[in-house]
XYZ file of C-alpha atoms in Angstrom:
702
model
C 133.667 117.368 104.567
C 132.448 115.513 101.451
C 134.816 113.152 98.936
C 135.088 110.021 97.416
C 135.561 106.867 99.664
C 137.288 103.583 97.249
C 137.430 100.597 98.804
C 139.213 97.611 97.266
C 140.246 93.892 97.798
C 143.026 92.569 95.718
C 142.029 88.307 95.431
C 143.679 85.431 94.029
C 141.441 84.440 90.733
C 137.522 84.829 91.657
C 134.854 82.119 90.655
C 134.433 83.676 87.338
C 130.873 82.835 87.131
C 130.298 84.188 90.216
C 132.379 87.248 89.768
C 129.287 89.548 88.926
C 127.395 88.842 91.510
C 130.176 88.961 94.020
C 131.238 92.380 92.991
C 127.480 93.723 92.875
C 127.076 92.461 95.994
C 130.118 93.391 97.430
C 129.490 97.322 96.404
C 125.675 97.210 97.965
C 126.791 95.852 101.109
C 128.877 98.903 101.826
C 126.570 100.851 99.913
C 124.047 100.204 101.857
C 126.506 100.136 105.477
C 126.838 103.899 104.968
C 123.889 105.225 104.240
C 122.083 103.289 107.225
C 125.000 105.211 109.129
C 123.953 108.154 107.811
C 127.637 108.813 105.774
C 126.164 109.049 102.492
C 124.777 112.610 100.574
C 120.793 111.993 99.106
C 122.899 112.106 95.411
C 125.874 109.914 95.955
C 126.861 107.703 93.411
C 127.980 104.302 93.980
C 130.114 103.492 90.989
C 130.683 98.988 90.782
C 134.446 97.728 89.744
C 135.101 93.903 89.926
C 137.582 91.319 87.777
C 139.071 88.549 88.524
C 141.502 89.475 90.563
C 139.515 92.451 92.649
C 136.550 93.596 94.275
C 135.952 97.778 94.168
C 133.313 100.283 94.930
C 133.703 103.939 94.906
C 131.331 105.756 96.040
C 131.037 109.731 95.854
C 129.605 112.578 98.549
C 131.085 110.409 101.614
C 131.032 112.034 104.992
C 133.934 112.234 106.877
C 131.379 112.676 109.913
C 128.213 111.347 110.016
C 125.374 114.525 111.459
C 124.311 115.397 115.093
C 120.843 113.354 116.119
C 118.273 115.217 118.247
C 117.355 112.024 119.880
C 114.194 111.491 122.283
C 114.635 108.142 124.188
C 111.907 107.327 126.196
C 113.038 107.141 130.102
C 110.562 104.954 132.384
C 106.436 105.542 132.850
C 105.540 108.181 135.240
C 103.885 105.606 137.576
C 107.189 103.511 137.942
C 110.141 106.309 137.946
C 107.787 108.319 140.815
C 106.716 106.757 144.011
C 103.405 107.892 145.528
C 105.041 110.904 147.511
C 106.069 112.046 143.983
C 109.416 111.392 144.117
C 112.115 109.892 142.222
C 112.132 106.129 142.580
C 115.359 103.823 142.380
C 114.990 102.695 138.986
C 114.111 105.789 137.994
C 117.891 106.938 138.867
C 119.581 103.199 137.423
C 118.188 104.186 134.065
C 119.468 107.173 133.681
C 122.183 106.217 134.550
C 122.049 103.367 132.288
C 121.851 105.546 129.749
C 124.716 107.595 130.541
C 122.590 110.875 132.846
C 123.353 109.982 136.400
C 122.953 113.942 137.106
C 119.668 114.581 135.353
C 117.071 115.674 137.475
C 113.015 114.785 137.208
C 112.797 118.209 136.320
C 114.729 118.378 133.596
C 112.343 115.780 131.636
C 110.252 115.762 130.041
C 106.164 113.899 130.886
C 103.686 112.820 127.999
C 100.900 110.891 127.265
C 102.422 106.971 125.722
C 99.802 105.467 125.068
C 96.549 104.878 128.003
C 98.998 106.111 130.442
C 102.419 108.792 130.935
C 105.586 108.368 130.439
C 109.033 110.594 131.029
C 111.285 111.151 127.435
C 114.553 112.687 127.598
C 115.421 114.797 124.567
C 118.977 115.075 123.953
C 121.670 115.591 120.759
C 124.025 113.205 119.570
C 127.070 113.227 118.206
C 127.816 112.057 114.843
C 130.304 109.091 114.210
C 134.162 109.133 112.665
C 133.773 107.696 108.937
C 136.579 105.149 109.485
C 134.360 103.273 112.423
C 131.700 103.161 110.716
C 133.272 101.912 107.414
C 134.783 98.933 109.566
C 131.726 98.515 110.191
C 129.888 98.574 106.234
C 132.648 96.522 105.580
C 132.370 93.779 107.630
C 129.163 93.460 106.984
C 129.194 93.192 103.479
C 132.186 90.555 103.427
C 130.705 88.461 105.806
C 127.486 88.875 103.606
C 129.105 87.740 99.934
C 127.414 85.237 98.190
C 129.939 82.709 98.335
C 129.798 79.720 96.674
C 131.685 77.769 98.341
C 134.797 79.773 101.169
C 138.346 78.972 101.716
C 140.440 78.903 104.131
C 143.797 79.479 103.625
C 147.241 81.399 106.269
C 148.391 84.535 106.455
C 151.415 84.947 106.377
C 151.676 86.293 109.777
C 150.448 82.664 110.756
C 145.974 83.810 111.178
C 143.696 81.484 109.468
C 141.168 83.312 107.627
C 138.020 82.567 105.210
C 136.856 83.998 102.023
C 135.752 83.033 98.374
C 139.686 83.265 97.738
C 143.739 84.127 99.541
C 143.796 88.284 99.859
C 146.567 89.752 99.629
C 145.292 93.615 99.746
C 143.265 96.555 100.818
C 142.551 99.026 99.802
C 140.775 101.934 102.006
C 141.165 105.862 100.627
C 138.746 108.797 101.485
C 139.528 111.420 98.732
C 143.618 111.137 99.517
C 143.530 109.975 102.886
C 143.898 106.588 104.224
C 141.469 105.110 106.183
C 143.734 102.345 108.298
C 140.947 99.497 107.908
C 141.531 96.100 109.129
C 140.235 92.958 107.061
C 141.068 89.180 106.720
C 144.683 90.211 108.554
C 144.621 92.929 105.919
C 145.708 96.893 107.349
C 143.824 99.164 104.390
C 146.761 101.669 102.694
C 146.500 102.872 99.068
C 148.605 100.403 96.606
C 146.941 97.633 95.105
C 148.930 95.252 92.059
C 148.960 96.066 88.087
C 148.384 92.865 85.861
C 149.929 89.709 86.435
C 151.414 88.735 82.880
C 151.147 92.904 81.407
C 153.709 94.909 84.520
C 156.963 93.548 85.322
C 157.484 92.019 88.636
C 159.259 94.954 90.111
C 157.106 97.163 88.980
C 153.739 95.402 89.780
C 153.014 97.578 92.892
C 150.320 100.407 92.036
C 149.495 103.495 93.966
C 146.086 104.996 93.844
C 146.234 108.955 94.383
C 143.302 109.733 95.548
C 139.991 108.096 95.643
C 138.490 109.914 92.499
C 141.949 108.601 90.098
C 140.754 104.505 90.429
C 139.933 103.719 87.721
C 141.949 105.803 85.112
C 145.214 104.388 87.386
C 144.610 100.968 87.183
C 143.424 101.752 83.076
C 146.756 103.812 82.396
C 149.463 101.988 84.796
C 147.853 98.772 85.910
C 146.825 97.306 82.571
C 142.974 96.542 84.070
C 139.881 97.409 82.913
C 138.145 97.172 86.228
C 134.664 97.918 85.096
C 133.322 94.491 84.528
C 130.493 95.755 82.354
C 133.217 97.873 80.231
C 135.394 95.123 80.127
C 132.165 92.970 78.504
C 131.197 95.812 76.173
C 134.963 96.266 75.615
C 135.195 91.896 74.067
C 131.775 92.422 72.024
C 133.599 95.737 70.281
C 136.411 93.505 69.503
C 135.009 90.609 68.800
C 132.224 92.330 66.365
C 135.439 94.315 64.185
C 138.024 91.004 64.855
C 134.886 88.656 62.868
C 134.675 91.337 59.856
C 132.015 89.945 57.540
C 131.503 86.481 59.163
C 128.904 86.992 62.361
C 130.277 85.628 65.238
C 128.369 83.281 67.854
C 128.337 85.464 71.148
C 125.556 83.535 74.042
C 125.320 86.612 76.519
C 126.441 84.338 79.134
C 129.901 82.875 77.187
C 130.447 86.688 77.195
C 129.896 87.172 81.309
C 132.091 84.059 82.303
C 134.800 85.365 79.588
C 135.050 88.897 81.437
C 135.807 87.065 84.176
C 137.922 85.570 83.617
C 140.966 88.156 82.244
C 141.655 91.787 83.423
C 142.882 92.923 79.573
C 140.740 91.448 77.393
C 142.660 90.986 73.797
C 140.854 89.123 71.082
C 143.271 86.680 68.189
C 141.796 84.675 65.310
C 143.098 80.894 65.422
C 141.346 78.274 62.664
C 141.054 74.787 62.850
C 141.372 72.154 60.218
C 138.580 72.505 57.261
C 137.525 68.902 57.438
C 136.038 69.143 60.924
C 132.802 71.247 59.494
C 132.150 67.477 57.721
C 130.433 67.406 61.884
C 127.167 68.608 62.800
C 128.354 72.311 63.487
C 126.458 72.201 66.712
C 128.822 69.809 68.375
C 131.476 72.345 67.373
C 129.921 75.283 68.359
C 128.835 73.815 72.067
C 132.386 71.772 72.789
C 134.256 75.557 71.401
C 131.456 77.414 74.077
C 131.556 74.978 76.955
C 134.917 73.099 76.956
C 137.246 76.752 75.989
C 135.154 79.346 75.925
C 136.311 80.624 72.817
C 133.727 81.686 70.117
C 132.011 80.636 66.390
C 131.424 82.123 63.755
C 129.495 81.785 60.963
C 129.015 83.268 57.753
C 125.703 85.782 56.453
C 124.530 82.017 56.249
C 124.998 80.977 59.207
C 127.021 78.141 58.253
C 129.897 77.373 61.085
C 133.536 78.764 59.328
C 136.779 77.209 60.202
C 138.426 80.139 62.380
C 136.983 81.653 65.635
C 138.262 83.949 67.999
C 139.928 84.038 71.681
C 139.831 86.248 74.028
C 143.615 86.396 76.079
C 144.547 88.241 78.981
C 147.986 88.955 77.202
C 148.442 91.741 75.021
C 152.051 90.892 72.475
C 152.685 91.831 69.282
C 153.907 88.402 68.460
C 151.012 86.535 69.913
C 151.627 83.020 67.574
C 152.659 81.250 70.848
C 149.524 81.773 72.025
C 147.061 81.198 68.505
C 149.387 78.137 68.278
C 148.783 76.738 71.264
C 144.835 77.259 71.606
C 144.749 75.629 68.419
C 146.530 72.398 70.033
C 143.892 72.578 72.872
C 141.061 72.664 70.110
C 142.114 70.232 67.684
C 141.422 67.354 70.149
C 137.619 67.937 71.228
C 137.196 68.959 67.242
C 138.576 65.192 66.770
C 136.367 64.030 69.981
C 133.123 65.162 68.635
C 134.620 64.015 64.727
C 135.115 60.226 66.065
C 131.993 60.509 67.980
C 129.181 61.767 64.611
C 131.523 58.865 62.920
C 130.655 56.497 65.458
C 127.083 57.497 66.250
C 126.068 56.966 62.556
C 127.476 53.339 62.065
C 123.644 52.634 64.252
C 120.936 53.385 63.711
C 118.051 54.655 65.480
C 115.493 52.233 65.817
C 118.010 49.440 66.664
C 118.698 51.802 69.561
C 114.994 51.099 70.548
C 115.398 48.139 72.880
C 117.982 49.830 74.629
C 115.357 52.500 76.052
C 114.128 49.239 78.219
C 117.151 49.336 80.069
C 116.766 53.514 81.281
C 114.418 53.764 83.659
C 112.645 56.887 83.795
C 110.730 56.996 86.912
C 110.493 53.901 89.039
C 106.013 54.843 89.298
C 105.998 55.188 85.729
C 108.328 52.488 84.039
C 111.118 52.340 81.482
C 111.878 54.800 78.725
C 110.332 52.433 76.434
C 107.279 52.810 78.166
C 107.363 56.654 78.744
C 107.947 56.398 74.715
C 104.585 53.550 74.132
C 103.093 56.724 75.554
C 104.260 59.229 73.989
C 103.644 57.803 70.195
C 100.325 56.717 70.770
C 99.215 60.460 72.232
C 101.175 62.121 69.232
C 99.284 59.530 66.846
C 96.146 60.859 68.468
C 96.803 64.043 68.450
C 97.886 64.174 64.845
C 94.582 62.273 63.631
C 92.165 64.800 65.563
C 94.970 67.912 63.615
C 94.614 65.579 60.353
C 97.707 65.482 60.350
C 99.622 62.008 58.646
C 99.008 59.338 62.049
C 102.216 57.379 60.558
C 103.847 60.334 60.579
C 103.621 61.212 63.749
C 103.751 58.043 65.275
C 107.304 57.466 63.837
C 108.136 60.699 65.245
C 107.569 60.136 68.295
C 108.783 56.772 68.685
C 112.165 58.138 67.219
C 112.764 61.018 69.613
C 114.186 59.712 72.433
C 116.858 57.558 70.741
C 119.683 59.785 70.782
C 119.950 59.790 74.103
C 121.600 56.241 73.831
C 124.750 58.403 71.172
C 127.586 59.006 72.513
C 127.476 62.249 71.420
C 124.823 63.654 73.800
C 125.994 61.383 76.193
C 128.764 63.272 75.540
C 127.275 66.342 74.987
C 123.887 66.242 76.827
C 122.613 69.571 75.576
C 122.348 68.134 71.760
C 119.763 65.857 73.005
C 116.836 66.581 69.691
C 119.496 68.477 67.409
C 121.316 65.064 66.986
C 118.175 63.065 66.285
C 117.722 65.676 63.699
C 121.151 64.724 61.814
C 120.649 60.620 63.048
C 117.055 60.323 61.628
C 118.202 62.208 58.358
C 121.194 59.866 57.409
C 119.033 56.636 58.633
C 117.326 57.750 55.276
C 113.596 58.842 57.147
C 111.262 61.659 56.264
C 111.815 65.247 56.800
C 109.163 65.680 59.258
C 109.867 62.229 61.330
C 113.976 63.846 61.102
C 112.977 67.222 62.647
C 110.783 65.832 65.083
C 113.963 64.506 66.677
C 114.678 67.998 67.339
C 111.213 69.918 67.308
C 109.246 67.838 69.937
C 111.360 69.769 72.443
C 110.325 72.418 71.763
C 109.408 75.567 72.718
C 112.879 74.973 75.007
C 112.375 78.430 76.876
C 110.161 81.469 77.015
C 110.520 83.180 73.998
C 111.456 80.096 71.644
C 109.801 79.094 68.292
C 107.939 76.697 68.208
C 107.556 73.183 65.998
C 107.824 73.881 62.163
C 105.143 70.898 60.986
C 102.441 69.093 61.822
C 104.240 66.571 63.119
C 106.513 67.900 65.321
C 103.694 69.664 66.864
C 102.363 66.585 67.356
C 104.933 64.932 69.117
C 106.006 68.056 70.925
C 102.594 68.314 72.101
C 102.270 64.410 73.371
C 105.689 64.854 75.239
C 104.753 67.675 77.080
C 101.247 66.467 78.238
C 102.719 63.000 78.989
C 105.121 64.889 81.166
C 102.295 66.799 82.847
C 99.623 64.226 83.243
C 102.069 61.240 84.263
C 104.694 63.739 87.075
C 101.572 65.251 88.343
C 100.075 62.272 89.219
C 102.628 60.845 90.675
C 102.852 63.624 93.278
C 105.316 65.505 91.783
C 103.840 68.881 91.119
C 105.487 72.334 91.255
C 105.863 73.302 94.422
C 106.933 76.907 95.511
C 110.545 77.791 93.446
C 111.201 73.938 93.276
C 109.826 72.277 89.202
C 112.234 69.602 89.019
C 110.395 67.798 85.944
C 110.136 71.558 84.380
C 106.147 71.342 84.383
C 106.012 74.680 84.191
C 107.547 74.991 81.215
C 106.066 72.447 79.628
C 102.311 73.605 80.726
C 103.973 77.068 79.294
C 105.250 75.729 75.558
C 101.617 73.516 75.286
C 99.266 76.813 75.335
C 102.047 78.610 73.344
C 101.052 75.928 70.580
C 97.896 75.756 71.498
C 97.030 79.749 71.100
C 99.622 80.779 68.483
C 99.466 77.692 65.867
C 95.281 77.992 66.394
C 95.203 74.149 66.991
C 91.503 73.085 67.112
C 91.713 71.001 69.754
C 90.243 71.072 73.482
C 92.492 71.113 76.956
C 90.181 68.795 78.281
C 90.438 65.653 75.600
C 93.618 66.176 74.887
C 94.357 65.520 78.811
C 91.583 62.638 78.740
C 94.454 61.652 75.527
C 97.074 61.568 77.573
C 95.901 60.223 80.819
C 94.513 56.792 78.776
C 98.067 56.376 77.758
C 98.648 55.397 81.403
C 96.102 53.102 81.615
C 98.138 50.469 83.134
C 100.692 52.207 85.483
C 99.205 50.800 89.171
C 97.695 53.823 91.314
C 97.357 56.059 88.674
C 94.874 58.443 89.528
C 93.821 60.539 87.233
C 95.227 64.923 87.975
C 92.960 66.145 85.081
C 91.123 68.866 87.189
C 94.470 69.863 89.142
C 95.987 70.134 85.029
C 93.700 72.101 83.672
C 93.270 74.880 87.109
C 97.118 75.077 86.209
C 97.528 75.347 83.009
C 94.931 78.127 83.379
C 96.692 79.897 85.955
C 99.848 79.654 83.277
C 97.483 80.933 80.660
C 96.806 84.224 82.247
C 100.900 84.982 82.585
C 100.722 84.556 79.208
C 98.247 86.657 78.453
C 98.930 89.276 80.939
C 102.556 89.427 78.537
C 100.672 90.238 75.331
C 99.620 93.161 77.377
C 96.194 92.069 78.471
C 94.603 93.638 82.411
C 93.685 91.623 85.092
C 89.667 92.335 84.199
C 90.039 91.629 80.705
C 91.594 88.067 81.080
C 89.607 87.466 83.724
C 86.495 87.895 81.305
C 87.918 85.329 79.384
C 89.624 83.446 81.808
C 86.661 82.959 84.091
C 84.683 80.208 81.676
C 87.034 77.887 81.780
C 87.803 77.891 78.105
C 88.584 74.648 76.493
C 89.867 75.458 73.542
C 92.491 78.945 72.694
C 92.736 78.803 69.150
C 90.551 81.823 69.600
C 91.107 83.181 73.184
C 93.849 86.037 71.615
C 90.840 87.362 69.560
C 88.015 86.976 72.516
C 90.036 89.201 74.723
C 90.897 91.530 72.006
C 87.274 91.709 71.102
C 86.673 92.409 75.330
C 89.082 95.031 74.994
C 87.554 97.165 72.279
C 84.440 96.952 74.089
C 85.896 97.756 77.447
C 86.553 101.195 75.306
C 82.507 102.120 73.993
C 81.053 104.302 76.053
C 78.223 101.786 76.772
C 80.328 99.538 78.301
C 80.335 99.910 81.630
C 76.997 100.394 82.293
C 76.424 96.716 80.834
C 78.974 95.306 82.694
C 77.707 96.306 85.953
C 74.034 95.235 84.807
C 75.804 91.790 83.450
C 76.830 91.698 87.540
C 73.733 92.085 88.741
C 72.530 89.545 86.843
C 75.133 86.929 87.438
C 74.168 87.223 91.018
C 70.227 86.906 90.509
C 70.402 83.967 88.497
C 72.907 82.292 90.952
C 70.729 83.107 94.132
C 67.629 81.610 91.736
C 69.489 78.292 90.008
C 66.180 75.991 91.428
C 63.756 78.097 89.878
C 65.898 78.597 87.023
C 65.734 75.368 86.442
C 62.066 75.041 86.537
C 61.325 77.227 83.772
C 64.805 76.678 81.695
C 63.176 74.846 78.915
C 59.833 76.994 78.536
C 61.925 80.005 77.756
C 60.377 83.355 78.239
C 56.593 83.635 77.806
C 55.437 86.207 76.336
C 51.987 86.452 77.587
C 53.260 87.226 81.302
C 55.183 90.438 80.637
C 53.136 93.153 82.023
C 55.615 96.483 82.756
C 56.943 98.357 79.346
C 60.312 97.942 80.168
C 60.164 94.394 80.950
C 58.685 94.219 76.927
C 61.023 96.990 75.521
C 63.487 94.630 76.568
C 62.429 91.583 75.539
C 61.882 92.606 72.145
C 65.042 93.737 72.646
C 66.854 90.608 72.671
C 64.845 89.002 70.587
C 65.708 91.921 67.733
C 69.138 91.262 68.593
C 69.675 87.428 69.148
C 69.816 87.089 65.229
C 72.894 89.207 65.009
C 75.314 88.024 68.118
C 74.568 84.988 66.499
C 75.574 86.031 63.168
C 78.174 87.667 64.628
C 79.902 84.843 66.592
C 78.726 82.531 64.200
C 81.685 83.632 61.758
C 83.970 84.716 64.964
C 83.649 88.265 65.254
C 83.364 88.430 68.849
C 84.347 91.927 67.979
C 81.181 92.451 66.652
C 79.126 89.892 68.877
C 80.531 92.376 71.776
C 79.672 95.765 70.422
C 76.320 94.897 68.908
C 75.455 94.258 73.291
C 75.109 98.320 73.184
C 72.142 98.748 71.951
C 70.469 96.794 74.725
C 71.911 99.866 77.224
C 68.965 101.926 77.923
C 66.236 98.977 77.408
C 68.947 97.039 80.357
C 68.760 100.053 82.556
C 64.990 100.803 82.079
C 64.210 97.289 82.753
C 66.394 97.833 86.137
C 65.139 101.251 87.539
C 61.305 100.261 86.481
C 60.706 95.750 87.821
C 60.718 94.406 90.342
C 62.645 91.022 89.276
C 60.750 89.200 92.423
C 58.136 89.673 92.199
C 55.723 87.875 95.141
C 53.602 85.849 91.836
C 55.605 83.028 91.582
C 54.816 82.923 87.650
C 56.208 86.330 87.131
C 59.258 86.007 88.952
C 60.265 83.098 87.705
C 59.568 84.977 84.020
C 61.626 87.651 84.243
C 64.493 85.176 85.982
C 63.583 83.334 82.498
C 64.763 86.798 80.325
C 67.414 88.083 82.423
C 68.794 84.172 81.749
C 68.402 84.953 78.038
C 70.187 88.272 78.245
C 72.851 86.304 80.068
C 72.855 83.390 78.344
C 73.727 86.036 74.734
C 75.902 89.218 77.061
C 78.059 86.330 77.700
C 78.937 84.547 74.833
C 82.137 85.748 74.065
C 83.612 86.882 77.552
C 81.996 87.222 81.372
C 81.779 91.319 80.523
C 80.491 91.334 84.528
C 84.337 90.454 85.165
C 84.850 94.308 83.527
C 82.556 95.787 86.809
C 84.929 98.087 89.144
């Protein structure tokens, strides 16, 4: 009979950062184990539950017995099963006994072709197995494969030593209302679990689950437990928003996940801290509340931090004063520390800290942070000059950009590097662009992050990332597989995004050349520009895919190894528009053919390139017409390309389709007459250059 199945492990508090993964893996292991043993229907549905003290799964439509199966078993090759006289051999008798069919006769077996030889087969019906055995194996497999961060060994009350992520107190295994007597970690399954550690009275903590289908409702009503992880997280989110009122609540998803892993019955309370702490940069206060205390900070509509904050408790009470007061007492020393660090740091300017960078090793093959700062400063100045920006500001911003690494605040909260540099630079009286560069040069920090807003910030950000890419790559620490300890992929993506989205008129080769110059004094330095360029172009393909361009469209542009990216999106949009034209397929195929012909005749082309097409050598009507069309269309293409109208450039080519088709239908390019052949190659070369001005349209050919 098909019924809902429930499995629950009741434990001591599980690691909060691993809870969600543990819950998902526990459920998936059991579901997959039952599915592979044929205990589930096609429309069986699994519901995962995970709380700080339990892992559970409920699965609908689970069979009490797996279906009978027809099995066709290969016995032996005929040549082995029968002797020369056609009588059964000893190996056949032995094999049949091993299969559990010692009384079978040769006449009972099926003789069939098996590859190039014949073999004996026997088909029989295997009776289905009971759920208990299959579930026992599935449960053990699931527990054995859990992604446990660190296994704990502990002793059961009966003296047995077992291992799990945390001590396990009970096991529930219910099929409908029936208890399946499974065993695990020294426990025997029942239908009894425990209620909330604090909200149920000690003598009433045991909670019986009547049947598998009522598990969630029973825990909510009798155990004061919200069993579903996502349900609990969304309950916390809604409560925070309600309690915040007109204020904005800062609730990073990672913090919500962690808090949902710490409570079984979430209740939100409001707390406060002293207004004097608001004089400290709010990023410091927010970070200490989130990281150290798992609290939720509040801001007003303008984003200014409020002196009230929200906590998520595991205890519901009508008199929460003790809980609120306790949390306020706990956070006060943390905020006091932040205030102390801030006040102490302001006593020394960022510039006065720069000599100490000589004591910080960046990499033993690349020198100290001071030496790195010199390289980034010079590179930022060079980039600023190319951008027409203020070179002095860029160099000053780069020089001070890493000084906050030596402050007490960043020492306590490394996540604030750059942010604190901006605050301290403003306090020191530096210009706003220099101050912003301290934080902006880290941007973009992650996918979707904002880009630097100023020319100074952009120059320093490019310099910082390019110096890292070139330097780290040169000493052989480029990314391999999943390993990228210096975040070179992120740095490359950051450079590409700035070049594309800010439409910067900078060449990749020029930037890398400037970066390489800064390492002139580094011993055994090998220029990695070629490898870094290839690496960046590969990342570029990924960026363009995310923007919705197809692989063929991307290759049409990237295959030309673009050195500047300020117009690459416009080129791709032009390629898209061209691909939509009815003439595009024919022209792309012709261009592909031309490309192949020219590749095979590079030596001949080198001899005729200077002279171009000789009109006197044009013989066939088709080649005369194509040559005339090329001459007529060329100015239109040049004009459209010159004004940056890439779509117009490519669309202009559409009028050449008939002439190109006629040329290939009527003209023999590789004529025996060398002069004639070379002239036709020159015509194709001229056409090829015009067709591929914006992109290599041959890449659009299927």
